[in-house]
Coordinates of C-alpha atoms in Angstrom, one line a residue:
Chain A
M1 CA 17.0 45.0 -14.9
E2 CA 14.3 45.6 -12.4
N3 CA 11.4 44.2 -14.4
D4 CA 13.1 40.8 -15.0
P5 CA 11.3 37.9 -13.4
P6 CA 13.1 36.4 -10.5
I7 CA 15.3 33.6 -11.5
V8 CA 14.5 30.5 -9.6
Q9 CA 17.7 28.7 -8.7
F10 CA 16.4 25.3 -9.5
C11 CA 18.7 22.3 -9.3
P12 CA 16.1 19.7 -10.0
K13 CA 15.2 18.0 -6.8
G14 CA 13.9 14.5 -6.7
N15 CA 14.4 11.6 -9.1
V16 CA 12.3 10.1 -11.8
L17 CA 9.8 7.5 -10.6
V18 CA 8.1 5.0 -12.8
V19 CA 5.1 3.1 -11.4
A20 CA 5.5 -0.5 -12.8
E21 CA 2.6 -2.6 -14.0
Q22 CA 2.6 -6.4 -13.7
S23 CA 0.0 -8.9 -14.5
L24 CA 0.2 -12.7 -13.8
G25 CA 4.0 -12.6 -13.1
Q26 CA 4.9 -10.5 -16.1
I27 CA 6.0 -6.9 -16.3
Q28 CA 3.8 -5.2 -18.8
P29 CA 5.4 -3.8 -21.9
V30 CA 4.3 -0.2 -21.1
T31 CA 6.5 -0.4 -18.0
L32 CA 9.6 -1.3 -19.9
E33 CA 8.8 1.6 -22.3
L34 CA 8.4 4.0 -19.4
L35 CA 11.8 2.8 -18.0
G36 CA 13.3 3.6 -21.4
A37 CA 11.7 7.1 -21.5
G38 CA 12.4 7.7 -17.8
R39 CA 16.1 6.8 -18.1
I40 CA 16.5 9.5 -20.7
L41 CA 14.8 12.1 -18.5
A42 CA 16.8 11.1 -15.4
D43 CA 20.1 11.2 -17.3
K44 CA 19.3 14.7 -18.6
M45 CA 18.9 16.0 -15.1
G46 CA 21.7 13.9 -13.6
K47 CA 19.2 12.1 -11.4
D48 CA 18.4 8.5 -10.7
L49 CA 15.6 6.4 -12.2
H50 CA 13.5 4.9 -9.5
C51 CA 10.7 2.4 -10.0
V52 CA 8.0 1.0 -7.7
I53 CA 6.3 -2.3 -8.3
M54 CA 3.3 -3.6 -6.4
G55 CA 1.8 -7.1 -6.4
Y56 CA 2.0 -10.5 -4.7
D57 CA 4.8 -13.1 -5.0
L58 CA 6.8 -10.9 -7.3
G59 CA 9.8 -13.1 -7.5
D60 CA 12.4 -11.9 -9.9
L61 CA 10.4 -9.0 -11.3
P62 CA 12.2 -6.3 -9.3
N63 CA 15.6 -7.5 -10.8
Q64 CA 14.1 -7.3 -14.3
L65 CA 13.2 -3.7 -13.7
I66 CA 16.9 -3.0 -12.9
H67 CA 17.9 -4.9 -16.1
Y68 CA 15.7 -2.6 -18.0
G69 CA 17.1 0.6 -16.6
A70 CA 16.0 1.3 -13.0
D71 CA 18.6 2.3 -10.4
V72 CA 16.4 1.8 -7.4
V73 CA 13.3 -0.5 -7.2
Y74 CA 10.7 -0.2 -4.4
V75 CA 8.9 -3.4 -3.8
A76 CA 5.5 -3.8 -2.2
D77 CA 4.7 -7.5 -2.1
D78 CA 1.5 -8.4 -0.3
E79 CA -1.4 -10.7 -0.9
A80 CA -3.8 -7.8 -0.8
L81 CA -2.0 -6.4 -3.8
Q82 CA -2.4 -9.6 -5.9
Y83 CA -4.8 -7.9 -8.3
Y84 CA -4.8 -4.3 -9.2
R85 CA -7.2 -2.3 -7.0
T86 CA -7.4 1.4 -6.9
L87 CA -7.4 2.1 -3.1
P88 CA -4.7 -0.4 -1.9
Y89 CA -2.3 0.6 -4.7
R90 CA -3.1 4.2 -4.0
R91 CA -2.3 3.8 -0.3
V92 CA 1.1 2.1 -1.0
L93 CA 2.1 4.9 -3.4
V94 CA 0.9 7.7 -1.1
D95 CA 2.8 6.1 1.8
L96 CA 5.9 5.7 -0.4
L97 CA 5.9 9.3 -1.5
D98 CA 5.3 10.5 2.1
S99 CA 8.3 8.5 3.3
L100 CA 10.7 10.0 0.7
Q101 CA 12.9 12.9 1.8
E102 CA 11.8 14.8 -1.2
P103 CA 9.0 13.9 -3.7
P104 CA 10.1 12.6 -7.1
H105 CA 10.7 15.3 -9.7
T106 CA 8.8 13.3 -12.3
M107 CA 6.4 10.4 -11.9
L108 CA 5.3 8.3 -14.9
L109 CA 2.6 5.7 -15.3
G110 CA 1.3 3.9 -18.4
S111 CA -2.0 5.1 -19.8
S112 CA -3.5 1.7 -19.4
T113 CA -6.7 0.9 -17.6
T114 CA -4.6 0.7 -14.5
G115 CA -2.5 3.8 -15.0
R116 CA -5.5 5.9 -16.0
D117 CA -7.3 4.7 -12.9
L118 CA -4.5 5.2 -10.4
A119 CA -2.6 8.3 -11.7
P120 CA -5.4 10.8 -11.2
R121 CA -6.0 9.6 -7.6
I122 CA -2.3 10.3 -6.8
A123 CA -2.3 13.6 -8.6
A124 CA -5.4 14.8 -6.8
H125 CA -4.1 13.6 -3.4
F126 CA -0.8 15.5 -3.8
E127 CA -2.6 18.3 -5.7
T128 CA -0.1 18.2 -8.5
G129 CA -0.3 18.3 -12.3
L130 CA -0.9 15.3 -14.4
T131 CA -0.9 15.0 -18.2
A132 CA -2.7 12.1 -19.8
D133 CA -1.7 10.0 -22.8
C134 CA 1.6 11.7 -23.7
T135 CA 3.3 10.7 -27.0
E136 CA 6.6 12.5 -26.1
L137 CA 8.4 13.4 -22.9
D138 CA 11.3 15.7 -22.4
I139 CA 13.1 17.9 -19.9
G140 CA 13.7 21.6 -20.6
P141 CA 13.5 25.2 -19.5
Y142 CA 10.4 27.3 -19.1
E143 CA 9.9 30.9 -18.3
H144 CA 6.5 31.8 -16.9
K145 CA 5.6 35.4 -17.7
S146 CA 1.9 35.5 -17.2
K147 CA 1.1 37.8 -14.2
V148 CA -2.3 36.2 -13.4
D149 CA -0.7 34.4 -10.5
P150 CA 2.5 36.3 -9.4
T151 CA 3.7 33.3 -7.3
K152 CA 4.2 31.4 -10.5
L153 CA 6.5 33.9 -12.2
G154 CA 10.0 32.8 -12.9
L155 CA 12.4 30.8 -15.0
Y156 CA 12.3 27.1 -14.5
P157 CA 15.3 25.3 -16.0
N158 CA 14.2 21.7 -15.6
C159 CA 10.5 21.1 -16.3
L160 CA 8.9 17.9 -17.5
Y161 CA 7.6 18.6 -21.0
A162 CA 4.5 16.4 -21.4
I163 CA 3.6 16.4 -25.0
R164 CA 0.3 15.1 -26.3
P165 CA -1.9 15.6 -29.4
S166 CA -4.5 18.2 -28.8
F167 CA -8.1 17.4 -29.5
G168 CA -9.7 17.9 -32.8
E169 CA -6.7 19.8 -34.1
S170 CA -3.5 19.0 -36.0
L171 CA -1.6 20.3 -33.0
K172 CA 0.6 18.9 -30.3
A173 CA 0.4 20.6 -27.0
R174 CA 3.3 20.9 -24.6
I175 CA 1.9 20.8 -21.1
L176 CA 3.9 21.5 -18.0
G177 CA 3.6 22.3 -14.4
P178 CA 7.0 23.0 -12.8
W179 CA 5.6 24.5 -9.7
K180 CA 5.1 21.3 -7.8
N181 CA 6.7 17.9 -7.7
P182 CA 6.0 15.2 -8.7
Q183 CA 5.3 16.4 -12.2
M184 CA 3.1 13.5 -13.5
A185 CA 2.3 12.0 -16.9
T186 CA 0.9 8.9 -18.4
T187 CA 2.1 7.6 -21.7
R188 CA 0.4 5.5 -24.2
P189 CA 1.4 1.8 -24.5
G190 CA 3.4 1.3 -27.6
V191 CA 4.8 4.8 -28.0
M192 CA 8.0 5.0 -25.9
I193 CA 11.1 2.8 -26.7
P194 CA 12.4 0.4 -24.1
L195 CA 16.1 -0.1 -23.4
K196 CA 17.7 -3.3 -24.4
I197 CA 17.8 -5.7 -21.5
D198 CA 21.2 -5.7 -19.7
T199 CA 21.4 -8.4 -17.1
S200 CA 24.7 -7.0 -15.8
R201 CA 23.0 -3.8 -14.6
Q202 CA 23.1 -3.3 -10.8
G203 CA 20.7 -1.5 -8.6
Q204 CA 19.1 -1.3 -5.2
I205 CA 16.0 -3.1 -4.2
H206 CA 14.0 -1.8 -1.2
N207 CA 11.0 -3.6 0.3
I208 CA 8.4 -1.1 1.4
P209 CA 5.7 -1.7 4.0
V210 CA 2.1 -2.3 3.0
K211 CA -0.3 -0.9 5.6
L212 CA -3.9 -0.9 4.5
N213 CA -6.9 0.2 6.6
S214 CA -10.5 -0.9 6.2
E215 CA -11.3 2.1 4.0
D216 CA -8.7 0.8 1.5
L217 CA -10.5 -2.5 1.3
R218 CA -14.0 -1.3 0.3
L219 CA -13.7 -2.9 -3.1
I220 CA -12.7 -6.5 -3.7
V221 CA -11.9 -8.2 -7.0
A222 CA -14.1 -11.2 -7.3
E223 CA -12.8 -12.5 -10.6
T224 CA -10.2 -11.6 -13.2
V225 CA -10.8 -13.0 -16.7
K226 CA -8.5 -12.9 -19.6
E227 CA -10.5 -13.2 -22.7
V228 CA -9.3 -15.1 -25.7
S229 CA -11.2 -13.2 -28.3
S230 CA -11.9 -14.6 -31.7
G231 CA -9.5 -12.3 -33.4
L232 CA -6.0 -11.5 -32.3
K233 CA -5.4 -8.7 -30.0
L234 CA -5.1 -5.5 -32.0
T235 CA -1.7 -4.7 -30.6
E236 CA -0.3 -8.0 -31.7
A237 CA -1.6 -8.5 -35.2
E238 CA 0.7 -8.2 -38.2
V239 CA -2.2 -6.9 -40.3
I240 CA -5.0 -4.7 -39.3
V241 CA -8.0 -3.9 -41.5
S242 CA -9.7 -0.9 -40.1
G243 CA -13.1 0.7 -40.9
G244 CA -14.5 4.2 -40.5
Y245 CA -17.6 6.2 -41.2
G246 CA -17.1 5.8 -44.9
L247 CA -18.2 2.1 -44.6
G248 CA -21.7 3.5 -44.4
S249 CA -23.1 0.9 -42.0
K250 CA -22.0 -1.7 -39.6
E251 CA -22.5 -4.5 -42.1
G252 CA -19.4 -3.1 -43.8
F253 CA -17.3 -4.8 -41.2
E254 CA -18.3 -8.2 -42.5
L255 CA -16.5 -7.3 -45.7
L256 CA -13.5 -6.1 -43.8
E257 CA -13.5 -9.4 -41.9
Q258 CA -13.2 -11.2 -45.2
L259 CA -10.3 -9.0 -46.2
A260 CA -8.5 -9.5 -42.9
N261 CA -8.9 -13.3 -43.2
C262 CA -6.6 -13.2 -46.2
F263 CA -3.7 -12.8 -43.7
N264 CA -2.3 -15.2 -41.1
S265 CA -2.2 -12.7 -38.3
N266 CA -5.0 -10.3 -38.5
A267 CA -7.3 -8.1 -36.5
I268 CA -10.1 -5.6 -37.1
G269 CA -9.7 -2.0 -36.2
A270 CA -12.1 0.9 -36.2
S271 CA -12.2 4.7 -36.0
R272 CA -13.8 6.3 -33.0
K273 CA -16.7 7.6 -34.8
V274 CA -18.0 4.1 -35.7
V275 CA -17.4 2.9 -32.2
D276 CA -19.4 5.8 -30.9
L277 CA -22.1 4.9 -33.3
G278 CA -22.1 1.4 -32.0
W279 CA -21.1 -0.3 -35.2
I280 CA -18.3 -2.2 -33.5
P281 CA -17.2 -2.6 -29.8
Y282 CA -14.8 -0.3 -28.2
Q283 CA -12.0 -2.9 -28.0
H284 CA -11.5 -2.4 -31.7
Q285 CA -10.9 1.3 -31.5
V286 CA -7.6 2.6 -32.8
G287 CA -6.4 6.0 -32.0
Q288 CA -6.0 8.5 -29.2
T289 CA -8.7 7.1 -27.1
G290 CA -8.3 3.6 -28.3
K291 CA -5.3 1.4 -29.0
T292 CA -1.9 2.4 -30.4
V293 CA -0.9 -0.1 -33.0
R294 CA 2.2 -0.8 -35.2
P295 CA 1.3 -3.6 -37.5
K296 CA 3.3 -4.5 -40.6
L297 CA 0.2 -3.6 -42.7
Y298 CA -2.6 -1.3 -41.9
I299 CA -5.5 -1.0 -44.4
A300 CA -7.7 2.0 -43.6
C301 CA -11.1 1.7 -45.2
G302 CA -13.3 4.8 -45.2
I303 CA -11.3 6.4 -42.5
S304 CA -10.7 10.1 -42.9
G305 CA -7.5 10.1 -40.8
A306 CA -8.1 12.8 -38.2
I307 CA -5.2 13.4 -35.8
Q308 CA -6.9 11.3 -33.1
H309 CA -6.8 8.3 -35.4
R310 CA -3.4 9.1 -36.8
V311 CA -1.6 9.0 -33.4
G312 CA -2.8 5.5 -32.9
M313 CA -1.5 4.0 -36.2
S314 CA 0.9 6.2 -38.0
K315 CA 3.9 4.0 -37.1
S316 CA 2.5 1.1 -39.1
N317 CA 5.1 -0.2 -41.6
I318 CA 2.8 0.0 -44.6
I319 CA -0.4 2.0 -44.6
I320 CA -2.9 1.5 -47.5
A321 CA -5.8 3.9 -47.4
I322 CA -9.0 3.6 -49.4
N323 CA -11.3 6.6 -49.4
K324 CA -13.7 8.3 -51.8
D325 CA -12.6 11.7 -50.7
M326 CA -9.3 12.7 -52.3
D327 CA -8.9 15.5 -49.7
A328 CA -9.1 13.1 -46.7
P329 CA -6.2 13.8 -44.3
I330 CA -5.3 10.1 -44.3
F331 CA -3.7 10.5 -47.8
K332 CA -1.2 12.9 -46.2
F333 CA 0.4 10.1 -44.3
A334 CA -0.6 6.8 -45.9
H335 CA 1.9 5.1 -48.1
Q336 CA -0.5 3.9 -50.8
G337 CA -3.7 5.7 -51.4
I338 CA -6.7 4.5 -53.4
I339 CA -9.4 6.9 -54.3
G340 CA -12.5 4.9 -54.8
D341 CA -15.5 3.1 -53.4
I342 CA -14.7 0.6 -50.6
Y343 CA -17.4 -1.8 -51.9
Q344 CA -15.6 -2.0 -55.2
I345 CA -12.0 -1.9 -54.1
V346 CA -12.1 -4.2 -51.1
P347 CA -13.7 -7.2 -53.0
E348 CA -11.0 -6.7 -55.6
L349 CA -8.3 -6.7 -52.9
I350 CA -9.7 -10.0 -51.5
T351 CA -9.6 -11.6 -54.9
Q352 CA -6.1 -10.5 -55.6
F353 CA -4.8 -11.4 -52.1
K354 CA -6.3 -14.8 -52.6
A355 CA -4.6 -15.2 -55.9
L356 CA -1.3 -14.3 -54.1
Q357 CA -2.0 -16.9 -51.5
N358 CA -2.5 -19.6 -54.1
K359 CA 0.7 -18.7 -55.9
S360 CA 2.7 -18.9 -52.6
A361 CA 1.0 -22.2 -51.8
L362 CA 2.3 -23.5 -55.1
G363 CA 5.8 -22.6 -53.9
G364 CA 6.2 -19.9 -56.4
K365 CA 8.6 -17.1 -55.8
S366 CA 7.3 -13.7 -54.7
V367 CA 5.4 -12.5 -57.6
V368 CA 5.1 -9.0 -56.3
G369 CA 7.9 -6.6 -56.7
S370 CA 9.6 -5.1 -53.7
R371 CA 9.3 -1.4 -53.1
Chain B
M1 CA -32.7 -1.8 -2.0
V2 CA -34.7 -0.5 0.8
K3 CA -34.2 3.2 0.5
S4 CA -34.5 5.5 -2.4
L5 CA -31.1 6.1 -4.1
N6 CA -29.6 9.4 -4.7
I7 CA -27.9 9.1 -8.1
F8 CA -25.6 11.8 -9.5
V9 CA -24.4 11.9 -13.0
L10 CA -21.8 14.3 -14.3
V11 CA -22.2 15.7 -17.8
K12 CA -20.2 18.1 -20.0
Q13 CA -21.0 20.2 -23.1
V14 CA -18.3 19.8 -25.7
P15 CA -17.8 21.1 -29.3
D16 CA -19.2 18.8 -31.9
Q17 CA -16.2 17.6 -33.7
G18 CA -18.2 15.6 -36.2
S19 CA -19.9 18.6 -37.8
K20 CA -18.2 20.9 -40.3
A21 CA -19.7 24.0 -38.7
G22 CA -17.1 25.9 -36.7
L23 CA -14.1 24.3 -38.3
N24 CA -11.4 26.7 -39.4
P25 CA -9.9 26.1 -42.8
D26 CA -6.8 24.6 -41.2
G27 CA -8.9 22.1 -39.4
T28 CA -8.8 23.7 -35.9
I29 CA -12.0 24.3 -34.0
D30 CA -13.5 27.7 -33.6
R31 CA -15.2 27.2 -30.2
A32 CA -17.4 30.2 -30.6
K33 CA -18.9 28.9 -33.9
A34 CA -18.7 25.2 -33.3
K35 CA -21.9 23.3 -32.7
R36 CA -22.3 22.1 -29.1
M37 CA -23.3 18.7 -27.9
L38 CA -23.5 16.5 -24.8
N39 CA -20.1 14.7 -24.5
P40 CA -20.7 11.4 -26.2
F41 CA -19.2 9.4 -23.3
D42 CA -21.6 11.0 -20.9
R43 CA -24.5 9.4 -22.7
Y44 CA -23.4 6.1 -21.3
A45 CA -23.1 7.6 -17.8
L46 CA -26.6 9.0 -18.1
Q47 CA -28.0 5.7 -19.3
A48 CA -26.4 4.0 -16.3
A49 CA -27.9 6.6 -13.9
L50 CA -31.4 6.3 -15.5
H51 CA -31.1 2.5 -15.5
T52 CA -30.2 2.5 -11.8
K53 CA -33.3 4.7 -11.1
K54 CA -35.6 2.5 -13.0
Q55 CA -34.2 -0.7 -11.6
Y56 CA -33.7 0.2 -8.0
G57 CA -35.7 3.4 -7.4
G58 CA -34.3 6.8 -6.7
K59 CA -33.7 10.3 -8.0
V60 CA -31.2 11.3 -10.7
T61 CA -29.3 14.6 -10.3
A62 CA -27.3 15.8 -13.3
I63 CA -24.4 18.1 -12.6
S64 CA -22.4 20.1 -15.1
M65 CA -19.8 22.9 -15.1
G66 CA -19.5 25.3 -18.0
P67 CA -20.6 28.6 -19.5
P68 CA -24.3 29.4 -19.4
P69 CA -25.2 27.6 -22.7
A70 CA -24.2 24.3 -21.0
I71 CA -27.7 24.4 -19.5
E72 CA -28.6 22.8 -22.8
V73 CA -27.0 19.5 -21.8
L74 CA -28.8 19.5 -18.4
L75 CA -32.1 20.0 -20.2
E76 CA -31.2 17.1 -22.4
T77 CA -30.7 14.9 -19.3
I78 CA -34.1 15.9 -18.1
E79 CA -35.7 15.1 -21.4
H80 CA -34.2 11.6 -20.9
G81 CA -35.6 11.3 -17.4
A82 CA -33.2 13.0 -15.0
D83 CA -35.0 14.7 -12.1
R84 CA -33.0 17.8 -11.5
G85 CA -29.8 19.6 -12.4
F86 CA -27.0 21.9 -11.2
L87 CA -25.0 24.1 -13.5
L88 CA -21.8 25.5 -12.0
S89 CA -21.1 28.5 -14.1
D90 CA -18.5 31.1 -13.2
R91 CA -15.9 33.1 -15.1
R92 CA -13.3 32.3 -12.5
L93 CA -13.4 28.7 -13.7
A94 CA -11.9 29.6 -17.1
A95 CA -8.8 27.7 -18.0
S96 CA -9.3 25.1 -15.2
D97 CA -7.2 22.0 -15.7
T98 CA -8.4 18.6 -14.5
L99 CA -7.3 19.1 -10.9
A100 CA -9.1 22.5 -10.6
T101 CA -12.1 21.1 -12.4
A102 CA -12.3 18.2 -10.0
Y103 CA -12.1 20.6 -7.0
A104 CA -15.0 22.7 -8.4
L105 CA -17.1 19.6 -9.1
Y106 CA -16.3 18.3 -5.6
K107 CA -17.7 21.4 -4.0
T108 CA -20.7 21.2 -6.3
V109 CA -21.4 17.6 -5.4
L110 CA -21.2 18.6 -1.7
Y111 CA -23.6 21.4 -2.4
A112 CA -26.0 19.2 -4.3
G113 CA -26.4 17.0 -1.2
Q114 CA -26.4 13.3 -0.3
F115 CA -25.6 10.7 -2.9
D116 CA -25.1 7.0 -3.1
L117 CA -23.7 6.7 -6.6
I118 CA -21.9 9.1 -8.9
F119 CA -21.7 8.2 -12.6
C120 CA -19.2 9.9 -15.0
G121 CA -18.4 9.3 -18.6
L122 CA -15.1 7.5 -19.2
Q123 CA -13.7 10.8 -20.5
T124 CA -14.6 13.8 -22.6
T125 CA -14.1 14.2 -26.3
D126 CA -12.5 17.6 -26.0
G127 CA -10.0 16.8 -23.2
D128 CA -9.6 13.0 -23.6
T129 CA -7.9 12.7 -20.2
A130 CA -10.3 10.4 -18.2
Q131 CA -8.9 12.1 -15.1
V132 CA -11.7 14.2 -13.6
G133 CA -13.8 11.2 -12.5
P134 CA -11.0 9.6 -10.4
Q135 CA -9.8 13.0 -9.2
L136 CA -13.3 13.7 -7.9
A137 CA -13.4 10.3 -6.3
E138 CA -10.2 11.1 -4.5
R139 CA -11.6 14.4 -3.2
L140 CA -14.6 12.6 -1.9
Q141 CA -12.6 9.6 -0.6
L142 CA -14.7 7.2 -2.6
P143 CA -14.0 3.8 -4.0
Q144 CA -14.2 3.9 -7.8
V145 CA -14.9 1.6 -10.7
T146 CA -13.5 2.9 -13.9
Y147 CA -14.0 1.4 -17.4
C148 CA -17.2 -0.1 -16.1
E149 CA -19.2 -1.8 -18.8
D150 CA -21.9 -3.4 -16.6
F151 CA -23.1 -3.4 -13.0
S152 CA -25.9 -4.2 -10.6
L153 CA -26.7 -3.4 -7.0
E154 CA -27.2 -6.1 -4.4
N155 CA -27.4 -5.7 -0.6
D156 CA -25.9 -2.2 -0.7
K157 CA -23.0 -3.4 -2.8
I158 CA -22.0 -2.5 -6.3
L159 CA -21.3 -5.6 -8.5
A160 CA -19.4 -4.3 -11.5
K161 CA -17.6 -5.6 -14.5
R162 CA -14.7 -3.4 -15.6
I163 CA -12.6 -3.7 -18.7
I164 CA -8.9 -4.4 -18.3
E165 CA -6.3 -5.1 -20.9
G166 CA -7.2 -8.3 -22.7
G167 CA -10.2 -9.1 -20.5
Y168 CA -12.2 -7.9 -17.6
Q169 CA -12.4 -7.8 -13.8
K170 CA -15.5 -8.5 -11.7
V171 CA -15.4 -6.3 -8.6
V172 CA -17.6 -5.8 -5.6
S173 CA -17.6 -2.3 -4.0
S174 CA -19.4 -0.7 -1.1
L175 CA -21.7 2.3 -1.5
P176 CA -21.3 5.2 -1.9
G177 CA -19.0 4.9 -4.9
L178 CA -18.1 6.5 -8.2
I179 CA -18.3 4.8 -11.5
T180 CA -16.9 5.8 -14.9
V181 CA -18.9 4.1 -17.6
A182 CA -17.2 2.6 -20.7
N183 CA -18.7 3.1 -24.1
S184 CA -19.3 -0.6 -24.3
Y185 CA -22.2 -0.1 -21.8
H186 CA -25.8 0.1 -23.1
P187 CA -26.4 3.1 -25.4
L188 CA -28.7 5.9 -24.2
E189 CA -32.3 5.2 -24.7
Y190 CA -34.6 7.7 -26.5
K191 CA -35.9 10.7 -24.8
S192 CA -39.1 10.0 -22.8
F193 CA -42.3 11.8 -23.8
K194 CA -42.8 12.8 -20.3
G195 CA -39.3 14.3 -20.1
A196 CA -39.6 16.2 -23.3
W197 CA -42.9 17.6 -22.2
R198 CA -41.4 18.6 -18.9
V199 CA -38.6 20.5 -20.6
Q200 CA -41.1 22.3 -22.8
Q201 CA -43.0 23.4 -19.7
L202 CA -39.8 24.5 -18.0
Q203 CA -38.6 26.5 -20.9
R204 CA -41.8 28.5 -20.8
N205 CA -41.4 29.2 -17.1
P206 CA -37.9 30.5 -16.1
E207 CA -38.8 30.5 -12.4
N208 CA -39.6 26.8 -12.4
L209 CA -36.6 26.2 -14.5
Q210 CA -34.3 27.7 -11.9
K211 CA -35.9 25.4 -9.3
I212 CA -35.3 22.3 -11.3
I213 CA -31.9 23.3 -12.8
Q214 CA -30.1 25.5 -10.4
T215 CA -27.4 27.7 -11.8
I216 CA -24.8 28.3 -9.1
D217 CA -21.4 30.0 -8.8
L218 CA -18.3 29.6 -6.7
D219 CA -19.6 31.8 -3.9
I220 CA -22.9 29.9 -3.6
I221 CA -21.0 26.5 -3.2
G222 CA -18.3 28.0 -1.0
A223 CA -15.4 27.1 -3.3
D224 CA -12.1 28.8 -2.9
P225 CA -11.5 30.8 -6.2
D226 CA -7.7 30.4 -5.8
R227 CA -8.2 26.7 -6.3
C228 CA -10.2 27.1 -9.5
G229 CA -9.4 28.3 -13.0
L230 CA -5.9 29.2 -14.1
K231 CA -4.8 29.9 -10.5
G232 CA -5.9 26.6 -9.2
S233 CA -4.4 24.6 -12.1
P234 CA -1.0 23.1 -11.6
T235 CA -0.5 22.6 -15.3
I236 CA -0.5 25.0 -18.3
V237 CA -0.4 24.5 -22.0
A238 CA 3.0 26.1 -22.6
A239 CA 3.1 25.7 -26.4
T240 CA 1.4 24.1 -29.3
E241 CA 2.9 23.1 -32.5
K242 CA 1.6 21.9 -35.8
V243 CA 2.0 18.2 -36.3
G244 CA 4.1 17.9 -39.4
D245 CA 3.1 15.6 -42.2
L246 CA 4.1 12.1 -41.4
G247 CA 5.7 10.5 -44.4
G248 CA 3.8 12.8 -46.7
N249 CA 4.7 10.7 -49.8
C250 CA 1.5 8.9 -50.4
H251 CA 1.5 7.1 -53.7
M252 CA -1.9 7.8 -55.1
H253 CA -3.9 5.5 -57.3
E254 CA -7.1 6.8 -58.9
G255 CA -9.3 6.9 -62.0
K256 CA -8.9 3.3 -63.1
S257 CA -10.9 0.1 -62.7
P258 CA -10.8 -1.5 -59.3
Y259 CA -8.8 -4.4 -60.8
D260 CA -6.1 -2.0 -62.1
L261 CA -6.0 0.0 -59.0
V262 CA -5.4 -3.0 -56.8
Q263 CA -2.8 -4.4 -59.3
E264 CA -0.9 -1.1 -59.0
V265 CA -0.9 -1.1 -55.3
L266 CA 0.3 -4.7 -55.1
A267 CA 3.1 -3.8 -57.6
C268 CA 4.3 -1.1 -55.2
T269 CA 4.2 -3.1 -52.0
N270 CA 5.6 -6.4 -50.9
L271 CA 2.9 -8.3 -49.0
Q272 CA 3.8 -11.8 -49.9
E273 CA 5.0 -12.9 -46.5
L274 CA 1.8 -11.6 -44.8
V275 CA -0.8 -13.5 -46.8
S276 CA -1.8 -16.9 -45.3
N277 CA -0.9 -20.1 -46.9

């Protein structure tokens, strides 16, 4: 039929490229997660999974990337790359992509402070699309029918589906840009599933040149400090007690602290609203613009449970929510909901958790029933 | 610092997600009805810009892109002490993704003139991408410090502290540069009396207002319309779907004494292994 859009014969060109992140000799978890996700995308297109790692004295790390799913690893090992810096890392990536016969089909980075710093530079340089903070990735067809730009019309069989929660709405948006490769996305740490390590996996390792100019060295890292904060890192704690606007004031977090201390491995979380209000530092924020957490127990105190918060904690094993408002969205996905005043319920929780502690200290059997 | 600094700050008007006004019954935002506000992250960027002016001397230029009502956020920056503003407003910018937005802002920055430092908020509350700042830095070929939570200027260098996972980095960068300011930076100070008075005067005199806050379009700044808006955007939102209820089987406890409520919850969950000994 004459009005049908032209069918673009599109055997996907290019492979899937994951930009690895390492720190102090360790591959970061988000990289292993990206390799897991990237492997699925590459297999779906019948393509290879490539990975690039930058740093200094990388040792066995390239092999580990192969063990976690990469077919080809590009290695940029240079003293100038010891610490992450925007411009040198950007230069290496730009040079790598320029040296390839065809650009990667898909390029993935973690939405860490590094990935969120680097990915937009690369996307802007190559003038290609980038979707931030994805919670799902897939490959699938897309037919573009809008005639605003006739050059975009057509059927595209293999597009990167970059799926992310949409702001302020209980919606997920599928964002894509099949017109130019690489199609780029960042994914949140803790969301994708890594492959099991397979030390028998084989792959190729290519060393790539590091050629920096003076422009690339306009910023130097004077000091890198890993802070051992008083509490555990949010992403590692077994139990997170989290506070929201319903606390009424920042003093409410003192009470939550007491509740959290009933548990061996605990951390304090917070909704974005109270972070914006300055009740608690940003490092405690859980949700779309904060951390993604998966603790064994998440106690949400006075948190309404907007989508932005939900995406950061909904995979917790047990979610207990306390809120005065019975219509709060958090009761749609919590496991145990208590309608009541935080300042009455939380002290009672502390008392009863302490009683539990004493019983277990006496060597008593579990006094609470299983689910 | 010997010379007077040219300090730019980028701000955006966003829907106020905290207010109930403009919320549809299903929880989605009705942008036409929603209250508008200065992007909360930009308050930190504005504070950083004003602090730089106060500490080292210079002039603060606020830049925004958006429909005509976005002039409100530029007036707000002047109330706080910014010196002048530019509003890029053009229908052809509709549906710009981050790449197209960064291009348009790049052309606006060039139009606005010389700069030493550009401050941006970490991200916006309506897009949440944190991409436009670095994309603008790429266009301008600038070094950048993202997630910056403190900084000072010394001998034409930026000394900055930036948040990284589980700690921080101290970096030294040359000027000019672009900084995205984390929300662990100092909160925005109150409006100045002088600034508020100045805005009152400006609102009474549209001619003066246009001198202080220039509203400009793509033609004025010489931007290529094909690189803006939908046409200039390499990504599109192809589909949206409702997020299904997760779990959806919340066991509710209500209408009893706190003691009984907590007893009930403990009876339904096994938390023994988690409590400390």
